[in-house]
PDB file of C-alpha atoms and ligand atoms in Angstrom:
ATOM      1  CA  MET A  53      -2.436 -17.141  -2.968  1.00  0.00           C
ATOM      2  CA  ILE A  54      -4.133 -15.115  -0.654  1.00  0.00           C
ATOM      3  CA  ASP A  55      -6.713 -16.015   1.816  1.00  0.00           C
ATOM      4  CA  VAL A  56      -9.971 -13.898   2.002  1.00  0.00           C
ATOM      5  CA  PRO A  57     -12.860 -14.992   4.305  1.00  0.00           C
ATOM      6  CA  GLU A  58     -16.157 -15.986   2.416  1.00  0.00           C
ATOM      7  CA  LEU A  59     -17.879 -12.964   3.917  1.00  0.00           C
ATOM      8  CA  ALA A  60     -15.830  -9.750   3.694  1.00  0.00           C
ATOM      9  CA  LEU A  61     -15.504  -6.280   2.940  1.00  0.00           C
ATOM     10  CA  VAL A  62     -12.343  -6.310   0.460  1.00  0.00           C
ATOM     11  CA  ALA A  63     -10.925  -2.570   0.649  1.00  0.00           C
ATOM     12  CA  LEU A  64      -8.729  -2.779  -2.743  1.00  0.00           C
ATOM     13  CA  VAL A  65      -5.857  -0.196  -2.078  1.00  0.00           C
ATOM     14  CA  GLY A  66      -3.671   1.358  -4.343  1.00  0.00           C
ATOM     15  CA  ILE A  67      -2.821   4.617  -6.456  1.00  0.00           C
ATOM     16  CA  SER A  68      -4.649   5.593  -9.719  1.00  0.00           C
ATOM     17  CA  GLY A  69      -3.221   3.106 -12.282  1.00  0.00           C
ATOM     18  CA  SER A  70      -2.249   0.366 -10.105  1.00  0.00           C
ATOM     19  CA  GLY A  71      -4.643  -2.127 -11.416  1.00  0.00           C
ATOM     20  CA  LYS A  72      -7.825  -2.280  -8.952  1.00  0.00           C
ATOM     21  CA  SER A  73     -10.186  -2.135 -11.453  1.00  0.00           C
ATOM     22  CA  THR A  74      -8.489  -4.926 -13.638  1.00  0.00           C
ATOM     23  CA  PHE A  75      -7.978  -6.974 -10.512  1.00  0.00           C
ATOM     24  CA  ALA A  76     -11.446  -6.658  -9.451  1.00  0.00           C
ATOM     25  CA  ARG A  77     -12.931  -7.662 -12.740  1.00  0.00           C
ATOM     26  CA  THR A  78     -10.556 -10.613 -12.745  1.00  0.00           C
ATOM     27  CA  HIS A  79     -11.353 -11.965  -9.435  1.00  0.00           C
ATOM     28  CA  PHE A  80     -14.833 -11.009  -8.369  1.00  0.00           C
ATOM     29  CA  LYS A  81     -18.356 -10.964 -10.027  1.00  0.00           C
ATOM     30  CA  PRO A  82     -19.202  -7.592 -11.365  1.00  0.00           C
ATOM     31  CA  THR A  83     -22.019  -7.328  -8.733  1.00  0.00           C
ATOM     32  CA  GLN A  84     -19.785  -7.901  -5.998  1.00  0.00           C
ATOM     33  CA  VAL A  85     -17.524  -4.892  -6.824  1.00  0.00           C
ATOM     34  CA  LEU A  86     -18.555  -1.526  -5.527  1.00  0.00           C
ATOM     35  CA  SER A  87     -16.665   1.205  -7.536  1.00  0.00           C
ATOM     36  CA  SER A  88     -16.494   4.968  -6.606  1.00  0.00           C
ATOM     37  CA  ASP A  89     -16.048   5.689 -10.290  1.00  0.00           C
ATOM     38  CA  TYR A  90     -19.405   3.783 -10.931  1.00  0.00           C
ATOM     39  CA  PHE A  91     -21.095   5.728  -7.822  1.00  0.00           C
ATOM     40  CA  ARG A  92     -20.007   9.095  -9.203  1.00  0.00           C
ATOM     41  CA  GLY A  93     -21.560   8.452 -12.141  1.00  0.00           C
ATOM     42  CA  LEU A  94     -24.820   7.550 -10.315  1.00  0.00           C
ATOM     43  CA  VAL A  95     -25.173  10.509  -8.423  1.00  0.00           C
ATOM     44  CA  ALA A  96     -23.275  13.147 -10.682  1.00  0.00           C
ATOM     45  CA  ASP A  97     -23.637  11.780 -14.485  1.00  0.00           C
ATOM     46  CA  ASP A  98     -19.835  12.021 -14.337  1.00  0.00           C
ATOM     47  CA  GLU A  99     -17.361   9.190 -13.546  1.00  0.00           C
ATOM     48  CA  ASN A 100     -14.821  11.583 -12.748  1.00  0.00           C
ATOM     49  CA  ASP A 101     -16.392  14.445 -11.174  1.00  0.00           C
ATOM     50  CA  GLN A 102     -14.409  14.872  -7.759  1.00  0.00           C
ATOM     51  CA  SER A 103     -17.044  17.042  -6.247  1.00  0.00           C
ATOM     52  CA  ALA A 104     -19.374  14.068  -6.394  1.00  0.00           C
ATOM     53  CA  SER A 105     -17.461  12.021  -4.189  1.00  0.00           C
ATOM     54  CA  ALA A 106     -18.711  12.566  -0.898  1.00  0.00           C
ATOM     55  CA  ALA A 107     -22.650  11.539  -2.039  1.00  0.00           C
ATOM     56  CA  ALA A 108     -20.848   8.716  -4.114  1.00  0.00           C
ATOM     57  CA  PHE A 109     -19.292   7.403  -1.070  1.00  0.00           C
ATOM     58  CA  ASP A 110     -22.511   7.946   0.945  1.00  0.00           C
ATOM     59  CA  VAL A 111     -24.345   5.834  -1.572  1.00  0.00           C
ATOM     60  CA  LEU A 112     -21.460   3.051  -1.782  1.00  0.00           C
ATOM     61  CA  HIS A 113     -21.416   2.626   1.732  1.00  0.00           C
ATOM     62  CA  TYR A 114     -25.252   2.228   1.987  1.00  0.00           C
ATOM     63  CA  VAL A 115     -25.010  -0.496  -0.562  1.00  0.00           C
ATOM     64  CA  ALA A 116     -22.485  -2.240   1.337  1.00  0.00           C
ATOM     65  CA  GLY A 117     -24.202  -2.345   4.286  1.00  0.00           C
ATOM     66  CA  LYS A 118     -27.243  -3.837   2.490  1.00  0.00           C
ATOM     67  CA  ARG A 119     -24.929  -6.433   0.491  1.00  0.00           C
ATOM     68  CA  LEU A 120     -23.430  -7.256   4.227  1.00  0.00           C
ATOM     69  CA  ALA A 121     -26.415  -7.306   5.867  1.00  0.00           C
ATOM     70  CA  ALA A 122     -27.573  -9.976   3.477  1.00  0.00           C
ATOM     71  CA  GLY A 123     -24.142 -11.690   3.557  1.00  0.00           C
ATOM     72  CA  ARG A 124     -22.625 -11.128   0.557  1.00  0.00           C
ATOM     73  CA  LEU A 125     -18.833 -10.679  -0.381  1.00  0.00           C
ATOM     74  CA  THR A 126     -18.110  -7.093  -1.545  1.00  0.00           C
ATOM     75  CA  VAL A 127     -15.565  -5.378  -2.698  1.00  0.00           C
ATOM     76  CA  VAL A 128     -14.622  -1.630  -2.981  1.00  0.00           C
ATOM     77  CA  ASP A 129     -12.943  -0.526  -5.963  1.00  0.00           C
ATOM     78  CA  ALA A 130     -11.661   3.017  -4.742  1.00  0.00           C
ATOM     79  CA  THR A 131      -8.260   4.319  -4.164  1.00  0.00           C
ATOM     80  CA  ASN A 132      -8.673   4.036  -0.565  1.00  0.00           C
ATOM     81  CA  LEU A 133      -5.686   5.912   0.282  1.00  0.00           C
ATOM     82  CA  GLN A 134      -6.738   8.128   3.175  1.00  0.00           C
ATOM     83  CA  SER A 135      -7.324   6.589   6.606  1.00  0.00           C
ATOM     84  CA  HIS A 136     -10.440   8.892   6.654  1.00  0.00           C
ATOM     85  CA  SER A 137     -11.989   7.060   3.749  1.00  0.00           C
ATOM     86  CA  ARG A 138     -10.890   3.923   4.994  1.00  0.00           C
ATOM     87  CA  ALA A 139     -12.594   4.318   8.220  1.00  0.00           C
ATOM     88  CA  GLY A 140     -16.053   4.286   6.612  1.00  0.00           C
ATOM     89  CA  LEU A 141     -15.464   0.921   5.351  1.00  0.00           C
ATOM     90  CA  VAL A 142     -14.187  -0.485   8.577  1.00  0.00           C
ATOM     91  CA  LYS A 143     -17.088   1.052  10.170  1.00  0.00           C
ATOM     92  CA  VAL A 144     -19.743  -0.617   7.773  1.00  0.00           C
ATOM     93  CA  ALA A 145     -17.987  -3.972   8.205  1.00  0.00           C
ATOM     94  CA  ARG A 146     -18.086  -3.714  11.808  1.00  0.00           C
ATOM     95  CA  GLU A 147     -22.085  -2.694  11.906  1.00  0.00           C
ATOM     96  CA  HIS A 148     -22.478  -5.796  10.061  1.00  0.00           C
ATOM     97  CA  ASP A 149     -20.350  -8.116  12.032  1.00  0.00           C
ATOM     98  CA  VAL A 150     -17.926  -8.608   8.607  1.00  0.00           C
ATOM     99  CA  LEU A 151     -14.263  -8.812   8.573  1.00  0.00           C
ATOM    100  CA  PRO A 152     -12.587  -5.788   6.690  1.00  0.00           C
ATOM    101  CA  VAL A 153     -10.106  -6.995   4.380  1.00  0.00           C
ATOM    102  CA  ALA A 154      -7.372  -5.019   2.435  1.00  0.00           C
ATOM    103  CA  ILE A 155      -5.701  -6.189  -0.501  1.00  0.00           C
ATOM    104  CA  VAL A 156      -3.305  -3.560  -1.466  1.00  0.00           C
ATOM    105  CA  LEU A 157      -1.771  -3.271  -5.042  1.00  0.00           C
ATOM    106  CA  ASP A 158       1.957  -1.626  -4.858  1.00  0.00           C
ATOM    107  CA  VAL A 159       3.060  -0.743  -8.230  1.00  0.00           C
ATOM    108  CA  ALA A 160       6.073   1.864  -9.034  1.00  0.00           C
ATOM    109  CA  GLU A 161       4.776   5.048  -9.848  1.00  0.00           C
ATOM    110  CA  ALA A 162       6.262   5.029 -13.091  1.00  0.00           C
ATOM    111  CA  LEU A 163       4.207   2.124 -14.371  1.00  0.00           C
ATOM    112  CA  ALA A 164       1.103   3.877 -13.080  1.00  0.00           C
ATOM    113  CA  TRP A 165       1.968   7.206 -14.914  1.00  0.00           C
ATOM    114  CA  GLU A 166       2.430   5.131 -17.952  1.00  0.00           C
ATOM    115  CA  ARG A 167      -0.374   3.310 -18.096  1.00  0.00           C
ATOM    116  CA  THR A 168      -2.653   6.495 -16.585  1.00  0.00           C
ATOM    117  CA  GLY A 169      -1.076   8.373 -19.578  1.00  0.00           C
ATOM    118  CA  SER A 170      -3.007   6.261 -22.329  1.00  0.00           C
ATOM    119  CA  ARG A 171      -6.620   6.418 -20.646  1.00  0.00           C
ATOM    120  CA  PRO A 172      -8.566  10.004 -21.956  1.00  0.00           C
ATOM    121  CA  ASP A 173     -10.555   9.939 -18.497  1.00  0.00           C
ATOM    122  CA  ARG A 174      -7.413  10.484 -16.167  1.00  0.00           C
ATOM    123  CA  THR A 175      -6.359  13.850 -16.768  1.00  0.00           C
ATOM    124  CA  PHE A 176      -4.630  14.358 -13.551  1.00  0.00           C
ATOM    125  CA  GLY A 177      -0.890  15.411 -13.285  1.00  0.00           C
ATOM    126  CA  ARG A 178       1.830  13.424 -12.498  1.00  0.00           C
ATOM    127  CA  GLN A 179       2.135  15.300  -8.909  1.00  0.00           C
ATOM    128  CA  VAL A 180      -1.416  13.890  -8.083  1.00  0.00           C
ATOM    129  CA  LEU A 181      -0.146  10.603  -8.788  1.00  0.00           C
ATOM    130  CA  THR A 182       3.028  11.517  -6.524  1.00  0.00           C
ATOM    131  CA  ARG A 183       0.961  12.472  -3.965  1.00  0.00           C
ATOM    132  CA  MET A 184      -1.200   9.226  -4.061  1.00  0.00           C
ATOM    133  CA  HIS A 185       2.024   7.352  -3.852  1.00  0.00           C
ATOM    134  CA  ARG A 186       2.904   9.048  -0.907  1.00  0.00           C
ATOM    135  CA  ASP A 187      -0.170   8.656   0.661  1.00  0.00           C
ATOM    136  CA  LEU A 188       0.190   4.538  -0.072  1.00  0.00           C
ATOM    137  CA  ARG A 189       3.543   4.200   1.588  1.00  0.00           C
ATOM    138  CA  ARG A 190       1.482   5.744   4.590  1.00  0.00           C
ATOM    139  CA  SER A 191      -1.456   3.704   4.501  1.00  0.00           C
ATOM    140  CA  LEU A 192       0.855   0.376   4.496  1.00  0.00           C
ATOM    141  CA  GLY A 193       2.089   1.173   8.011  1.00  0.00           C
ATOM    142  CA  SER A 194      -1.465   2.177   9.261  1.00  0.00           C
ATOM    143  CA  LEU A 195      -4.084  -0.749   7.857  1.00  0.00           C
ATOM    144  CA  ALA A 196      -3.787  -3.234  10.440  1.00  0.00           C
ATOM    145  CA  ARG A 197      -4.123  -0.530  13.555  1.00  0.00           C
ATOM    146  CA  GLU A 198      -7.404   0.823  11.426  1.00  0.00           C
ATOM    147  CA  GLY A 199      -8.913  -2.218  11.803  1.00  0.00           C
ATOM    148  CA  PHE A 200      -8.025  -4.657   8.831  1.00  0.00           C
ATOM    149  CA  ARG A 201      -8.058  -8.040   9.874  1.00  0.00           C
ATOM    150  CA  LYS A 202      -5.878  -8.922   6.972  1.00  0.00           C
ATOM    151  CA  VAL A 203      -3.565  -7.215   5.042  1.00  0.00           C
ATOM    152  CA  HIS A 204      -2.377  -8.450   1.762  1.00  0.00           C
ATOM    153  CA  VAL A 205       0.079  -6.371   0.166  1.00  0.00           C
ATOM    154  CA  LEU A 206       0.696  -7.626  -3.517  1.00  0.00           C
ATOM    155  CA  ARG A 207       4.108  -5.975  -4.833  1.00  0.00           C
ATOM    156  CA  GLY A 208       4.713  -5.008  -8.563  1.00  0.00           C
ATOM    157  CA  PRO A 209       2.718  -6.229 -11.674  1.00  0.00           C
ATOM    158  CA  ASP A 210       4.077  -9.780 -11.869  1.00  0.00           C
ATOM    159  CA  GLU A 211       2.921 -10.923  -8.185  1.00  0.00           C
ATOM    160  CA  ILE A 212      -0.542  -9.081  -8.871  1.00  0.00           C
ATOM    161  CA  ALA A 213      -1.111 -11.005 -11.716  1.00  0.00           C
ATOM    162  CA  ALA A 214      -0.047 -14.532 -10.290  1.00  0.00           C
ATOM    163  CA  THR A 215      -2.213 -13.966  -7.316  1.00  0.00           C
ATOM    164  CA  GLU A 216      -5.165 -16.136  -6.558  1.00  0.00           C
ATOM    165  CA  ILE A 217      -7.753 -16.013  -4.112  1.00  0.00           C
ATOM    166  CA  ARG A 218      -8.656 -18.649  -1.745  1.00  0.00           C
ATOM    167  CA  TYR A 219     -12.315 -18.416   0.026  1.00  0.00           C
ATOM    168  CA  GLU A 220     -12.003 -19.086   3.719  1.00  0.00           C
ATOM    169  CA  LYS A 221     -14.997 -20.831   5.279  1.00  0.00           C
ATOM    170  CA  LEU A 222     -16.433 -18.961   8.343  1.00  0.00           C
ATOM    171  CA  TYR A 223     -17.766 -20.945  10.993  1.00  0.00           C
TER     172      TYR A 223
HETATM  173  N1  CTP B 461      -3.285  -2.518 -16.887  1.00  0.00           N
HETATM  174  C1  CTP B 461      -2.487  -3.116 -17.901  1.00  0.00           C
HETATM  175  N2  CTP B 461      -1.892  -4.311 -17.096  1.00  0.00           N
HETATM  176  C2  CTP B 461      -2.320  -4.512 -15.998  1.00  0.00           C
HETATM  177  C3  CTP B 461      -3.367  -3.826 -15.353  1.00  0.00           C
HETATM  178  C4  CTP B 461      -3.953  -2.911 -15.908  1.00  0.00           C
HETATM  179  O1  CTP B 461      -2.337  -2.873 -18.931  1.00  0.00           O
HETATM  180  N3  CTP B 461      -1.948  -5.886 -15.301  1.00  0.00           N
HETATM  181  C5  CTP B 461      -4.133  -1.245 -17.525  1.00  0.00           C
HETATM  182  C6  CTP B 461      -5.489  -1.202 -17.871  1.00  0.00           C
HETATM  183  O2  CTP B 461      -5.935  -1.749 -18.971  1.00  0.00           O
HETATM  184  C7  CTP B 461      -5.996   0.134 -17.520  1.00  0.00           C
HETATM  185  C8  CTP B 461      -4.513   1.059 -17.068  1.00  0.00           C
HETATM  186  O3  CTP B 461      -3.531  -0.172 -16.678  1.00  0.00           O
HETATM  187  O4  CTP B 461      -5.715   0.669 -18.984  1.00  0.00           O
HETATM  188  C9  CTP B 461      -5.186   0.950 -15.277  1.00  0.00           C
HETATM  189  O5  CTP B 461      -5.558  -0.246 -14.842  1.00  0.00           O
HETATM  190  P1  CTP B 461      -6.829   0.128 -13.740  1.00  0.00           P
HETATM  191  O6  CTP B 461      -7.155  -1.374 -13.607  1.00  0.00           O
HETATM  192  O7  CTP B 461      -7.998   0.808 -14.677  1.00  0.00           O
HETATM  193  O8  CTP B 461      -6.289   0.838 -12.582  1.00  0.00           O
HETATM  194  P2  CTP B 461      -7.066   1.568 -11.287  1.00  0.00           P
HETATM  195  O9  CTP B 461      -6.081   1.123 -10.094  1.00  0.00           O
HETATM  196  O10 CTP B 461      -8.213   0.885 -11.553  1.00  0.00           O
HETATM  197  O11 CTP B 461      -7.009   3.057 -11.757  1.00  0.00           O
HETATM  198  P3  CTP B 461      -8.059   3.952 -11.361  1.00  0.00           P
HETATM  199  O12 CTP B 461      -7.963   4.422  -9.638  1.00  0.00           O
HETATM  200  O13 CTP B 461      -7.703   5.378 -12.336  1.00  0.00           O
HETATM  201  O14 CTP B 461      -9.520   3.547 -11.473  1.00  0.00           O
HETATM  202 MG1   MG B 462     -10.360   1.836 -11.918  1.00  0.00          MG
END
């Protein structure tokens, strides 16, 4: 059971194949989830066009800001493995006086590799996943310092699958 403020900006953090989109679908309404893939698709007609990431995140941040201004819980489904990408989320949350929260899905690189292998839309090499995994390990040490008010680290598929979310009232 993890506690999430009923109004929060939730950043999912995890390597490709860690199960972020699956987790988001399980626990949140589709409209609460802003996924980087979706926004790449919106701006570039291709969810995998990495050259569209900057434009995609501009729009994602904009939409997140509108949602937070209206008091709506917002979940960002992106790898969020780089401190600079997370900084954009912390900034949007602060601008709207909303708590930024991180939920880290920490799974073994081998499991993620196995999962991504069966996805035709994930064609990167193993070394890309290895780099993501290294970035994740670094991220674990810095999330709290970056301004995330709560950092929930879920370790392994069993703990991830067993997790439930409890919403904390804000007064
Ligand atoms: N998957 C699974 N069992 C889980 C979670 C995920 O079999 N408990 C599978 C999904 O069906 C999917 C793959 O593993 O085919 C990756 O899961 P996904 O949620 O898409 O991972 P993401 O972290 O969203 O990956 P990406 O960053 O590439 O979007
Ligand atoms: Mg995904």
